[in-house]
Coordinates of C-alpha atoms in Angstrom, one line a residue:
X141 CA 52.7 31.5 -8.8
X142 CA 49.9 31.4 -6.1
X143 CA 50.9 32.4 -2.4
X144 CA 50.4 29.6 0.2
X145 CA 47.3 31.5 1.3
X146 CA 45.4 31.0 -2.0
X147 CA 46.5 27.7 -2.7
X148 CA 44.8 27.2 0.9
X149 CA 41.2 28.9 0.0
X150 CA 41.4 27.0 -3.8
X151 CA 41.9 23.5 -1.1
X152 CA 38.9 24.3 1.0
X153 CA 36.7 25.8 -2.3
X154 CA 37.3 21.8 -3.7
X155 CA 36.6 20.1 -0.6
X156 CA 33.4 22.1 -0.6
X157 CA 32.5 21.2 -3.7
X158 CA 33.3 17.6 -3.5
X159 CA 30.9 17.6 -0.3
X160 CA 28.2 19.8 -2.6
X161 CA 27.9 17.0 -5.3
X162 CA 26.6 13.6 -3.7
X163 CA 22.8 14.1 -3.5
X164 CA 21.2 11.5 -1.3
X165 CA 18.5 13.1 -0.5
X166 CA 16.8 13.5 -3.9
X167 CA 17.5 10.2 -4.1
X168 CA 15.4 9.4 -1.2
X169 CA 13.1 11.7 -1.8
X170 CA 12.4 9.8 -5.7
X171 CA 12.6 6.7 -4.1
X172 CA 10.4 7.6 -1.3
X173 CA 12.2 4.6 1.2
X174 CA 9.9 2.0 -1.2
X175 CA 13.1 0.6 -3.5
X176 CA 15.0 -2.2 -2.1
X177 CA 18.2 -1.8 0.1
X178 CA 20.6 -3.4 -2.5
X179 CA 19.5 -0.8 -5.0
X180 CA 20.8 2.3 -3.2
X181 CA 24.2 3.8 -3.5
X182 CA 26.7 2.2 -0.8
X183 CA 27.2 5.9 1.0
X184 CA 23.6 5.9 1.9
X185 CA 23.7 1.8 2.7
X186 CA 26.6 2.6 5.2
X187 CA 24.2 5.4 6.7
X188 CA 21.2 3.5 7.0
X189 CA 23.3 0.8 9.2
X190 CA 24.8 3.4 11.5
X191 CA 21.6 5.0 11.9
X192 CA 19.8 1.3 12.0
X193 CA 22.6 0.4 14.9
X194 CA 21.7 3.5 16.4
X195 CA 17.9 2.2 16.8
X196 CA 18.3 -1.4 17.0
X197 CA 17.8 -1.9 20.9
X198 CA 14.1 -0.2 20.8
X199 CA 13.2 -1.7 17.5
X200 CA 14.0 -4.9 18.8
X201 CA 12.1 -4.4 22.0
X202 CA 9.1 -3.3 20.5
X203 CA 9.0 -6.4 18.2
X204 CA 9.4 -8.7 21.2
X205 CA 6.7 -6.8 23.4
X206 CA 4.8 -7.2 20.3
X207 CA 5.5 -10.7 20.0
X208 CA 4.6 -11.4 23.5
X209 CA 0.9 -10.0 22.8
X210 CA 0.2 -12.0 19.6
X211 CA -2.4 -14.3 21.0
X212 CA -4.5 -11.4 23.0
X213 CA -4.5 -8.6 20.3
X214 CA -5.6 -11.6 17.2
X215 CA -7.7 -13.8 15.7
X216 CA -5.6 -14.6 13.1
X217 CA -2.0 -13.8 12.1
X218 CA 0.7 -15.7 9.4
X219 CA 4.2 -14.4 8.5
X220 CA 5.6 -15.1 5.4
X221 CA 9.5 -14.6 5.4
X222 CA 10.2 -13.3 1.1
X223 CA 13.3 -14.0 -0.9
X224 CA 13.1 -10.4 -2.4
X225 CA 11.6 -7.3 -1.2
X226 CA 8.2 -6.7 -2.2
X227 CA 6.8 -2.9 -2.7
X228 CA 2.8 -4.0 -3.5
X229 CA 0.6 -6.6 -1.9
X230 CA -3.0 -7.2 -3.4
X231 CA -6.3 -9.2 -2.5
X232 CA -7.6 -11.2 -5.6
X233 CA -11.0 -13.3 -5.7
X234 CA -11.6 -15.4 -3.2
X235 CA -11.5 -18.8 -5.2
X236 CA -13.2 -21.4 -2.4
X237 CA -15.3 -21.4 0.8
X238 CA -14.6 -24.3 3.5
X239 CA -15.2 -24.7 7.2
X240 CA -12.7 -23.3 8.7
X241 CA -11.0 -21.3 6.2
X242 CA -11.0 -19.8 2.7
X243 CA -8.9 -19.6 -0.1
X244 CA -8.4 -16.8 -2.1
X245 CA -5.6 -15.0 -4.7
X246 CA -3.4 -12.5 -3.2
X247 CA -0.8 -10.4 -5.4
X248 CA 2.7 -9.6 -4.8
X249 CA 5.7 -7.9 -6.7
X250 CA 9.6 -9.3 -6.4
X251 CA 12.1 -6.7 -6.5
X252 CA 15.2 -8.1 -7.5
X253 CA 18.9 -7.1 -7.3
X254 CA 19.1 -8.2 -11.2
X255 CA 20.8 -11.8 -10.7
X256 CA 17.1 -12.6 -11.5
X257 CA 14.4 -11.3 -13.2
X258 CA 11.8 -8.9 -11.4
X259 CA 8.4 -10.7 -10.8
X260 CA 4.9 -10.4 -10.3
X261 CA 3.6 -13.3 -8.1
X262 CA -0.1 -14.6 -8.4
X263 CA -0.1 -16.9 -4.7
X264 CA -2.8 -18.6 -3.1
X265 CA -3.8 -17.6 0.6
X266 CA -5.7 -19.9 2.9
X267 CA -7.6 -17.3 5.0
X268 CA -8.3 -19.1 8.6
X269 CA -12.2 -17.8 9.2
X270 CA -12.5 -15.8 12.7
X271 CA -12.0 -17.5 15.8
X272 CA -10.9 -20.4 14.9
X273 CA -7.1 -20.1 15.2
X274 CA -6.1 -21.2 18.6
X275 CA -4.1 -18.7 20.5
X276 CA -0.6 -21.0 20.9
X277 CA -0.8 -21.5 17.5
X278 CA -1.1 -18.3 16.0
X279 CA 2.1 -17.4 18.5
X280 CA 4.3 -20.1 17.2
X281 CA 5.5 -18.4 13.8
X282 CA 9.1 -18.2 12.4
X283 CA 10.4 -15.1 11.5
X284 CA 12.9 -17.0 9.0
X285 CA 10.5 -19.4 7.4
X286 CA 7.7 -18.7 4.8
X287 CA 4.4 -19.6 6.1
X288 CA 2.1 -22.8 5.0
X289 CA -1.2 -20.6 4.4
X290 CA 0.8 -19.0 1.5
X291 CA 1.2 -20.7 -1.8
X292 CA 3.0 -19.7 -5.1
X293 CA 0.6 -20.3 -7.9
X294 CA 1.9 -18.6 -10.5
X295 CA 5.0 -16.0 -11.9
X296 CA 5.2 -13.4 -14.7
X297 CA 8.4 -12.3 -15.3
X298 CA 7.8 -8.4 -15.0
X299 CA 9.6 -6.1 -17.6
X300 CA 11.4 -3.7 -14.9
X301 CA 10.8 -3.4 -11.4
X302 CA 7.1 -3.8 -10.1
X303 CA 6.0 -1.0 -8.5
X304 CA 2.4 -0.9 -7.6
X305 CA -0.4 -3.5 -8.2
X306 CA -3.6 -2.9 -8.4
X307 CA -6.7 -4.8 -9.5
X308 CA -10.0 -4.1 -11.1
X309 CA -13.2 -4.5 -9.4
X310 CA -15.1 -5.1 -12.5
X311 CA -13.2 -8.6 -13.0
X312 CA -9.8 -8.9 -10.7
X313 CA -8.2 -11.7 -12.6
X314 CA -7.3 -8.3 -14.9
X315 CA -4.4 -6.3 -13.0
X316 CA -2.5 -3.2 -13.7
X317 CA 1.6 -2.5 -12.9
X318 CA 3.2 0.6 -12.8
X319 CA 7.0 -0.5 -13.6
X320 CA 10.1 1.9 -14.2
X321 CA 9.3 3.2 -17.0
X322 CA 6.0 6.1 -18.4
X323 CA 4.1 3.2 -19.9
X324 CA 0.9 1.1 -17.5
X325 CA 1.2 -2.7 -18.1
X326 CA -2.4 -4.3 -17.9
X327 CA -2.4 -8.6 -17.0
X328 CA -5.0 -11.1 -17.2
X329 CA -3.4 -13.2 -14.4
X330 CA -5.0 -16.2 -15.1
X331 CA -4.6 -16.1 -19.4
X332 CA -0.7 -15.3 -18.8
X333 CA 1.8 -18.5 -18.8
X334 CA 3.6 -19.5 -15.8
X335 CA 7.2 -18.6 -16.0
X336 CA 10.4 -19.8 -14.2
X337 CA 12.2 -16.5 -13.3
X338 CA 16.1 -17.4 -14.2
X339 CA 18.5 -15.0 -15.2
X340 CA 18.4 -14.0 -18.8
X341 CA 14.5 -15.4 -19.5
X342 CA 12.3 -12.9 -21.5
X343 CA 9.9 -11.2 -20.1
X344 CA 6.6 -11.8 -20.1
X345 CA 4.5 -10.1 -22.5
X346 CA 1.6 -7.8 -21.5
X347 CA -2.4 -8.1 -22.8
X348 CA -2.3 -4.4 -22.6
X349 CA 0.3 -1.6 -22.2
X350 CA -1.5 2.1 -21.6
X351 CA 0.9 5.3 -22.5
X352 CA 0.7 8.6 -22.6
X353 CA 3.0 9.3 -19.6
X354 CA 5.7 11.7 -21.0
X355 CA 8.1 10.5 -17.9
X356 CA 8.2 7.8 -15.5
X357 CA 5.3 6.5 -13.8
X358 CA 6.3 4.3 -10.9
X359 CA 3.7 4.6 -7.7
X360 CA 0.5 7.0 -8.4
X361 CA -2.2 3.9 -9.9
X362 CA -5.7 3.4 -9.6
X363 CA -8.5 1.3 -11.0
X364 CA -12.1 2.6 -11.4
X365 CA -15.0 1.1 -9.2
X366 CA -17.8 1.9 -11.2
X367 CA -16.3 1.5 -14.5
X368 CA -13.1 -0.2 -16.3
X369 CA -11.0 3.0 -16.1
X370 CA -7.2 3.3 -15.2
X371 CA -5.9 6.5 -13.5
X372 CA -1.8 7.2 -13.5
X373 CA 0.2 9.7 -12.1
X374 CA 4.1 9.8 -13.0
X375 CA 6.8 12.3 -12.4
X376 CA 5.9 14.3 -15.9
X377 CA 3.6 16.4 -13.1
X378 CA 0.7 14.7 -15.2
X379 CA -2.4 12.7 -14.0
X380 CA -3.8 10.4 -17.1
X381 CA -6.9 8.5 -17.8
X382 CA -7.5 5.5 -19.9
X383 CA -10.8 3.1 -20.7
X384 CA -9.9 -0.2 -21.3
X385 CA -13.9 -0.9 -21.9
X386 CA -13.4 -1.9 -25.5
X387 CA -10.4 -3.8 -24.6
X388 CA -12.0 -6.0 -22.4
X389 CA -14.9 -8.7 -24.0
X390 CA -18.0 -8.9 -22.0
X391 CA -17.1 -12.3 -20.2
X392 CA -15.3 -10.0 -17.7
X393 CA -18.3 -8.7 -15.9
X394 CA -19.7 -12.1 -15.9
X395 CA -19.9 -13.7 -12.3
X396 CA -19.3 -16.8 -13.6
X397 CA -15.9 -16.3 -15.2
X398 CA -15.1 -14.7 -11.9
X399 CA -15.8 -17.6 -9.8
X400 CA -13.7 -20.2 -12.2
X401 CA -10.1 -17.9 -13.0
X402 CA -8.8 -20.6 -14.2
X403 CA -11.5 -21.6 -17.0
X404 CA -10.0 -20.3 -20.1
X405 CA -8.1 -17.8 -22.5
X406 CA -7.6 -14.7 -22.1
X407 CA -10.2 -12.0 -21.5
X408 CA -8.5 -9.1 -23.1
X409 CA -9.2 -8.4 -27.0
X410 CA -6.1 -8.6 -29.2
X411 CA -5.4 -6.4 -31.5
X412 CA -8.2 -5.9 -34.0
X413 CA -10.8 -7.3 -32.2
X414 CA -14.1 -5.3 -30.8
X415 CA -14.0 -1.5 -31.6
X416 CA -9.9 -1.5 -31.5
X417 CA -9.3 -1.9 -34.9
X418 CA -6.5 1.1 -36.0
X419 CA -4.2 -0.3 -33.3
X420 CA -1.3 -2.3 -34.6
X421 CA 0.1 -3.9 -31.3
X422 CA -1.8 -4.3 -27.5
X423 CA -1.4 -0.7 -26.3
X424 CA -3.9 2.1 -26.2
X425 CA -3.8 6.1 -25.8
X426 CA -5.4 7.8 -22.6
X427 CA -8.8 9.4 -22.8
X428 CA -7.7 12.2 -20.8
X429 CA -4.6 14.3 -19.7
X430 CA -4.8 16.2 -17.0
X431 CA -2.1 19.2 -16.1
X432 CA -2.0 21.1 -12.0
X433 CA 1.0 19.6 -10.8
X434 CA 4.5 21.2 -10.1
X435 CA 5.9 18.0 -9.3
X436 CA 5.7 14.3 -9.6
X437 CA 2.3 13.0 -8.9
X438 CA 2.8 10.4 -6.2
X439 CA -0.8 8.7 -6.2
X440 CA -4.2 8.7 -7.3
X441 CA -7.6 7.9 -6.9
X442 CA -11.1 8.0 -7.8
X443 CA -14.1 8.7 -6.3
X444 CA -16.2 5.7 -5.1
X445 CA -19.7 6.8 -6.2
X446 CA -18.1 8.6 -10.1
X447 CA -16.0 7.2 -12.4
X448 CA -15.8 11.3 -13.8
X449 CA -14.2 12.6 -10.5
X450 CA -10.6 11.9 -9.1
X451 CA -8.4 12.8 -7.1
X452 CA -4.4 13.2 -6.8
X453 CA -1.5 13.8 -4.5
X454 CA 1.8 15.2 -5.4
X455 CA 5.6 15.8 -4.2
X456 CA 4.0 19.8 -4.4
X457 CA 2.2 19.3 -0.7
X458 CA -1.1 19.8 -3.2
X459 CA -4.4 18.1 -3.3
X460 CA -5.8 18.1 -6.6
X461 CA -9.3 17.3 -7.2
X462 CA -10.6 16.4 -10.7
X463 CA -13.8 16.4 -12.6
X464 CA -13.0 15.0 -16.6
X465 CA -16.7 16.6 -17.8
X466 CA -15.2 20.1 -16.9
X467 CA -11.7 19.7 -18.9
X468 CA -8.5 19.0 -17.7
X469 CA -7.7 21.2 -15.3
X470 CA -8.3 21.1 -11.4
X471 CA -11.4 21.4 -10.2
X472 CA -10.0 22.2 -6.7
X473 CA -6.5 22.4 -5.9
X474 CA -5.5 22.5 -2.0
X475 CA -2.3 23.8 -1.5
X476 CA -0.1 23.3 0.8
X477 CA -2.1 20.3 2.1
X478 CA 0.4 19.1 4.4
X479 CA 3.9 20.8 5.1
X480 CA 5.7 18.2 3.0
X481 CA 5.3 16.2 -0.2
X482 CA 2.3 13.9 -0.4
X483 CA 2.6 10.4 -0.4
X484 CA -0.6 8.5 -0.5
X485 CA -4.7 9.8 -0.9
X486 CA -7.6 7.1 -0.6
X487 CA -11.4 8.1 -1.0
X488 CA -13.5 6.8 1.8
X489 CA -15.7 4.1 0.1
X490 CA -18.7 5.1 2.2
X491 CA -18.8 8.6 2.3
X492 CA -17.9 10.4 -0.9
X493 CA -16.9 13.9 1.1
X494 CA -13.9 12.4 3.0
X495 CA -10.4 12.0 1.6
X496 CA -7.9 11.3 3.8
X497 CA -3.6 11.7 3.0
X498 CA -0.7 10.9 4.3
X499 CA 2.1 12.8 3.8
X500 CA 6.7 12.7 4.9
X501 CA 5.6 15.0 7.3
X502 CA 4.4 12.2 9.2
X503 CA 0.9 13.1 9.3
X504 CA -2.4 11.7 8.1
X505 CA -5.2 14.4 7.5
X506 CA -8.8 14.2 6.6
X507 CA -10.4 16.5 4.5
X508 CA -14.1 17.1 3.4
X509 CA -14.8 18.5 0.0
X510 CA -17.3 20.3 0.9
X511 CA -14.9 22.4 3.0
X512 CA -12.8 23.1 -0.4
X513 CA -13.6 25.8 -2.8
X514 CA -11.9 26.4 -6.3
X515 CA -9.5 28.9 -5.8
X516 CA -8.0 26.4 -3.2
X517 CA -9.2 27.6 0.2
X518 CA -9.7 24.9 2.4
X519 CA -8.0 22.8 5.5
X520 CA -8.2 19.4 6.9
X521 CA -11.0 18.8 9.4
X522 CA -9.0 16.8 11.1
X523 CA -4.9 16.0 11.5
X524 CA -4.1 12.7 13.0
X525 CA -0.4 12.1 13.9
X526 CA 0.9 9.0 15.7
X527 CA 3.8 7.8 13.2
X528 CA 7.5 8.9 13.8
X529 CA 8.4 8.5 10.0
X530 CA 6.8 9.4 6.7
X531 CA 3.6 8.0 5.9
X532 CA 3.8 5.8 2.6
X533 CA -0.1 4.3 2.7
X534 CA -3.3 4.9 3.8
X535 CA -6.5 2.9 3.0
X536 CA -10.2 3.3 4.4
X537 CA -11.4 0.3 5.8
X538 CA -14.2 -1.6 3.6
X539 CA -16.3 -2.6 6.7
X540 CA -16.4 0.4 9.0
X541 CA -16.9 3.8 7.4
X542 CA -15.0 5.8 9.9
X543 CA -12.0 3.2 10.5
X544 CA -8.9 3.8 8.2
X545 CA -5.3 2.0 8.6
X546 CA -2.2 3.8 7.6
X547 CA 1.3 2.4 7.1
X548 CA 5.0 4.6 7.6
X549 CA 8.7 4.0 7.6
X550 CA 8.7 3.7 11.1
X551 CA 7.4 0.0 10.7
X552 CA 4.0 0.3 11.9
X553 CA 0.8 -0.1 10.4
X554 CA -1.7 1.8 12.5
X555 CA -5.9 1.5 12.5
X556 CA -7.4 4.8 13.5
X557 CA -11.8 5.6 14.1
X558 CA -12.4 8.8 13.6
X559 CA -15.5 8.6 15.4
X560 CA -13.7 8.1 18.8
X561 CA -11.9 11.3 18.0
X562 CA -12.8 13.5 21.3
X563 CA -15.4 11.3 22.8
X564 CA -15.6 10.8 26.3
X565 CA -15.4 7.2 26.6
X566 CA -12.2 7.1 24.6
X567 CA -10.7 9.7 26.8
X568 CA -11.1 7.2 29.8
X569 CA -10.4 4.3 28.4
X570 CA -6.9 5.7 26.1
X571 CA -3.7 5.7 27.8
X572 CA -2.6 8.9 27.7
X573 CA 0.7 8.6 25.5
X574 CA -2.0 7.3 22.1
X575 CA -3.0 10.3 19.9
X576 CA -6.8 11.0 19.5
X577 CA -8.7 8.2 17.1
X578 CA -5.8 5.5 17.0
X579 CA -7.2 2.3 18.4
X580 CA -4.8 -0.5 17.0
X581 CA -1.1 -0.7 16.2
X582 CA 0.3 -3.3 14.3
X583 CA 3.9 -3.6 15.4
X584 CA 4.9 -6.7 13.7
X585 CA 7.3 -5.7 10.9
X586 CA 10.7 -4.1 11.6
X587 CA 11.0 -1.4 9.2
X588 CA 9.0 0.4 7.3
X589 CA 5.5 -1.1 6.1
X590 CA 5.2 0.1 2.4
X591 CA 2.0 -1.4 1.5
X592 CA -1.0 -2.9 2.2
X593 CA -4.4 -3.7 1.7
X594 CA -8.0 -4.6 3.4
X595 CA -9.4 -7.8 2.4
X596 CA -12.5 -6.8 1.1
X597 CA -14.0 -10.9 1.2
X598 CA -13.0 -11.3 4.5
X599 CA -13.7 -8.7 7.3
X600 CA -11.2 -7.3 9.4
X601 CA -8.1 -9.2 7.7
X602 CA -5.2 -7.1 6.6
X603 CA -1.9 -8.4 4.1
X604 CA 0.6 -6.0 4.9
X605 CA 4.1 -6.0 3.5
X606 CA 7.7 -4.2 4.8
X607 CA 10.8 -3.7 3.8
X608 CA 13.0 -5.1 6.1
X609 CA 16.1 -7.0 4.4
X610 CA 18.6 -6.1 6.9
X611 CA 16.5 -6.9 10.1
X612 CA 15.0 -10.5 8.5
X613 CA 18.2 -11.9 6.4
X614 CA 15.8 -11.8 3.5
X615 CA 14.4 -9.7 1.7
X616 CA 11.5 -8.7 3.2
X617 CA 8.3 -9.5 4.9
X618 CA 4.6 -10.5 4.3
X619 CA 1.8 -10.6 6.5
X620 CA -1.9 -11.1 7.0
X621 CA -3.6 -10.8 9.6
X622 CA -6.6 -10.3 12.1
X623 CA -7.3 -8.3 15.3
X624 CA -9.7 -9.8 17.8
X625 CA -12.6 -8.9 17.0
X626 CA -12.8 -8.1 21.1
X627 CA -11.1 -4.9 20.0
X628 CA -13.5 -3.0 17.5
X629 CA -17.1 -4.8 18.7
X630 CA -19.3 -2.0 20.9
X631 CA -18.2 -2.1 24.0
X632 CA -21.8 -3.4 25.5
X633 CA -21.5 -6.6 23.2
X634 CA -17.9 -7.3 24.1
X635 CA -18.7 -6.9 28.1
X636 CA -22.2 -9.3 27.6
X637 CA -19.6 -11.6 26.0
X638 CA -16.9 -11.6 28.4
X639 CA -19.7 -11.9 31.1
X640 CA -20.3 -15.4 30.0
X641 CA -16.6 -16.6 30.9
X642 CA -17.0 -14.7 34.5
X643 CA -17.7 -17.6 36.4
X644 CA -15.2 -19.5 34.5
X645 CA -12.2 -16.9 35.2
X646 CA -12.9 -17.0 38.5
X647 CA -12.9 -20.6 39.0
X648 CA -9.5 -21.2 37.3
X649 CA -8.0 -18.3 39.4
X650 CA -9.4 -20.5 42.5
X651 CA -7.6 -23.7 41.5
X652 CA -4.1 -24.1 43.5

């Protein structure tokens, strides 16, 4: 029989052991703070309130200071309240030019709790052109309503959770999904059915599925600019390429299937058809399999200027460029690129040396690959750190090489110039609490902004979606917006401009 003493120590050996087997945090850590709140186990739900409670006051405070400076800091701005939470938001074709605004396809994933079917949306956006929106009315939103400038057109009902979305420049009526699961879907949008998403309705069926993924491949997707390529990263540790060239018949590079989406069957070979003739069903094998990660590969993508080289982030801290004509290991592998695991990479569209990352350490940083060699030497040349919270995106900017935006779990989206970095007139004009190169902040969502996306037809505009379930009473929320263009003009131009209005200013400030 076992003295009172050692029945004591066995007591406190189980409690400790009880306490050692929940593991929240490699659940956040797989999850990366991108699934949906009624997905998580009710332990960490009940923590995220206390901590939330713990917060609310300056979140709230922010958003109405925020609020307050709508009609100064943009052109243009619409908020779209969501049924579900959405973890990908998309620019399509611009379908239609009019006077005062455009209208153009924008993409968006549902993210259900399983009472309904998990969906990818094809909507219609009316884009109001710059400076047309009056300043009262781009103020008078509802938080709670879902805006008029964004229509439902169309919805597939996805097979798992939609993860990532991403288009392909080469024709964008032909998407790609990475779901729960190792395998790519690949959509023609505008050849797939319309679907009421109901519990218990099939799914819909994909024009292509690409595997090779060994594991799971849920956020690291990219498409190809120069060619029709897919790159995938999943948590195998792998990084895989896949042509869907003979997949594809020639009307997708042709402008004028482009500019009518809706004009016609799909634009994806069926089995059989072209060059694909082994294949018994719509899926295809990679081209390439790349091995030099020691964890899961977060996200991908390619350089701007080669279809050949890519690059790829991992839950490692490495950098890992790529170069298929060499074989499939790394050309370069940075490690310990940041001091955490890496969430995002993007390719600056202009320049073909800059990459920049973001990382859970908070931090975005810029490397040039010129700086790298191949036994992995090499740091950032430059480290730019504003958010409070992980970053989970980061996106160069299509119409100013050295402007990049970069979205955290601390619910802003922040626009950073790099070429401001250290210059005098920056120095004057920054207050002194804004780190070096940030020049906007959007504040409008109230958690954390886990994707979005430049519009590339339209300068300047921004669809940017959070998660934010618990603040909205829905289940999360999109939107697109604008800055004043007052903001990232020269500063010459802006003061010529305002110059004009002198005499006006000055009368109105006159009046009794």
């Amino acid at each position: 029989m076992d003295s009172p003493q050692s029945q004591q120590q066995q007591q406190l050996q189980q409690q400790q052991q009880q306490q050692q087997q929940p593991q929240p945090v490699v659940k956040k850590k797989e999850t990366r703070g991108r699934k949906p709140k009624p997905k998580e186990e009710k332990k960490d739900e009940q923590q995220a309130k206390k901590m939330k409670a713990h917060q609310q006051p300056s979140v709230d405070e922010r958003y109405t200071q925020w609020k307050s400076l709508v009609p100064v800091l943009y052109d243009w701005f619409a908020n779209h309240n969501l049924v579900w939470p959405s973890l990908s938001c998309r620019w399509g074709p611009q379908l239609e030019q009019a006077t005062y605004k455009n209208r153009q396809r924008l993409y968006l994933s549902e993210q259900t709790d399983g009472s309904v079917p998990n969906t990818l949306v094809i909507a219609n956006c009316e884009v109001v052109k710059p400076r047309v929106a009056a300043a009262e009315h781009i103020s008078q939103f509802n938080e709670e309503a879902r805006s008029p400038f964004v229509k439902k057109y169309k919805t597939i009902i996805h097979p798992g959770e939609v993860n990532r979305i991403r288009e392909l420049p080469q024709n964008s009526r032909i998407v790609a999904t990475h779901t729960d699961s190792p395998d790519v879907l690949i959509w023609d949008v505008e050849a797939q059915p319309n679907r009421h998403a109901v519990l218990g309705a099939t799914n819909s069926r994909p024009d292509l599925i690409l595997t090779g993924h060994q594991e799971n491949a849920e956020f690291a997707l990219a498409m190809c600019p120069t060619e029709p390529y897919v790159l995938s990263g999943g948590k195998d540790k792998l990084v895989v390429l896949w042509s869907i060239q003979d997949h594809i018949t020639t009307s997708a590079t042709d402008p004028a299937v482009s500019k009518s989406p809706g004009s016609g069957g799909s634009i994806i070979k069926k089995a059989g058809e072209g060059t694909d003739k082994t294949s018994d069903g719509p899926s295809i094998g990679p081209r390439g399999v790349y091995h030099g990660h020691e964890d899961t590969v977060e996200d991908v993508t390619f350089c701007p200027s080669n279809a050949q080289e890519f690059c790829s982030v991992g839950d490692d801290s490495c950098l890992i460029l790529w170069d298929a004509r060499t074989g499939s290991s790394p050309a370069v592998k940075v490690e310990k690129a940041h001091n955490a695991d890496l969430h995002c990479v993007d390719w600056n569209p202009h320049d073909d040396n800059l990459i920049i990352t973001g990382s859970a350490d908070n931090s975005i940083r810029m490397f040039d690959r010129r700086n790298l060699t191949s036994n992995g030497v090499g740091s950032p040349i430059y480290k730019f750190e504003g958010h409070k919270a992980a970053v989970l995106c980061v996106q160069w900017s299509p119409d100013k090489s050295s402007v990049f935006g970069s979205s955290a779990e601390d619910g802003l989206l922040n626009i950073w110039d790099y070429d401001k970095v250290g210059k005098k007139t920056e120095r004057a004009t920054r207050t002194p609490a804004a780190p070096p190169g940030l020049f906007f902040q959007h504040a409008g969502h109230r958690d954390k902004v886990v994707d979005f996306h430049w519009n590339a037809a339209d300068p300047w505009t921004v669809v940017s979606v959070s998660d934010d379930c618990d603040t909205t009473g829905g289940g999360g929320t999109l939107q697109i917006w604008r800055m004043s263009d007052l903001i990232y003009r020269p500063e010459d131009e802006v003061l010529a401009e305002l110059e004009k209005f002198k005499s006006h200013v000055i009368e109105c400030a006159a009046k009794p």
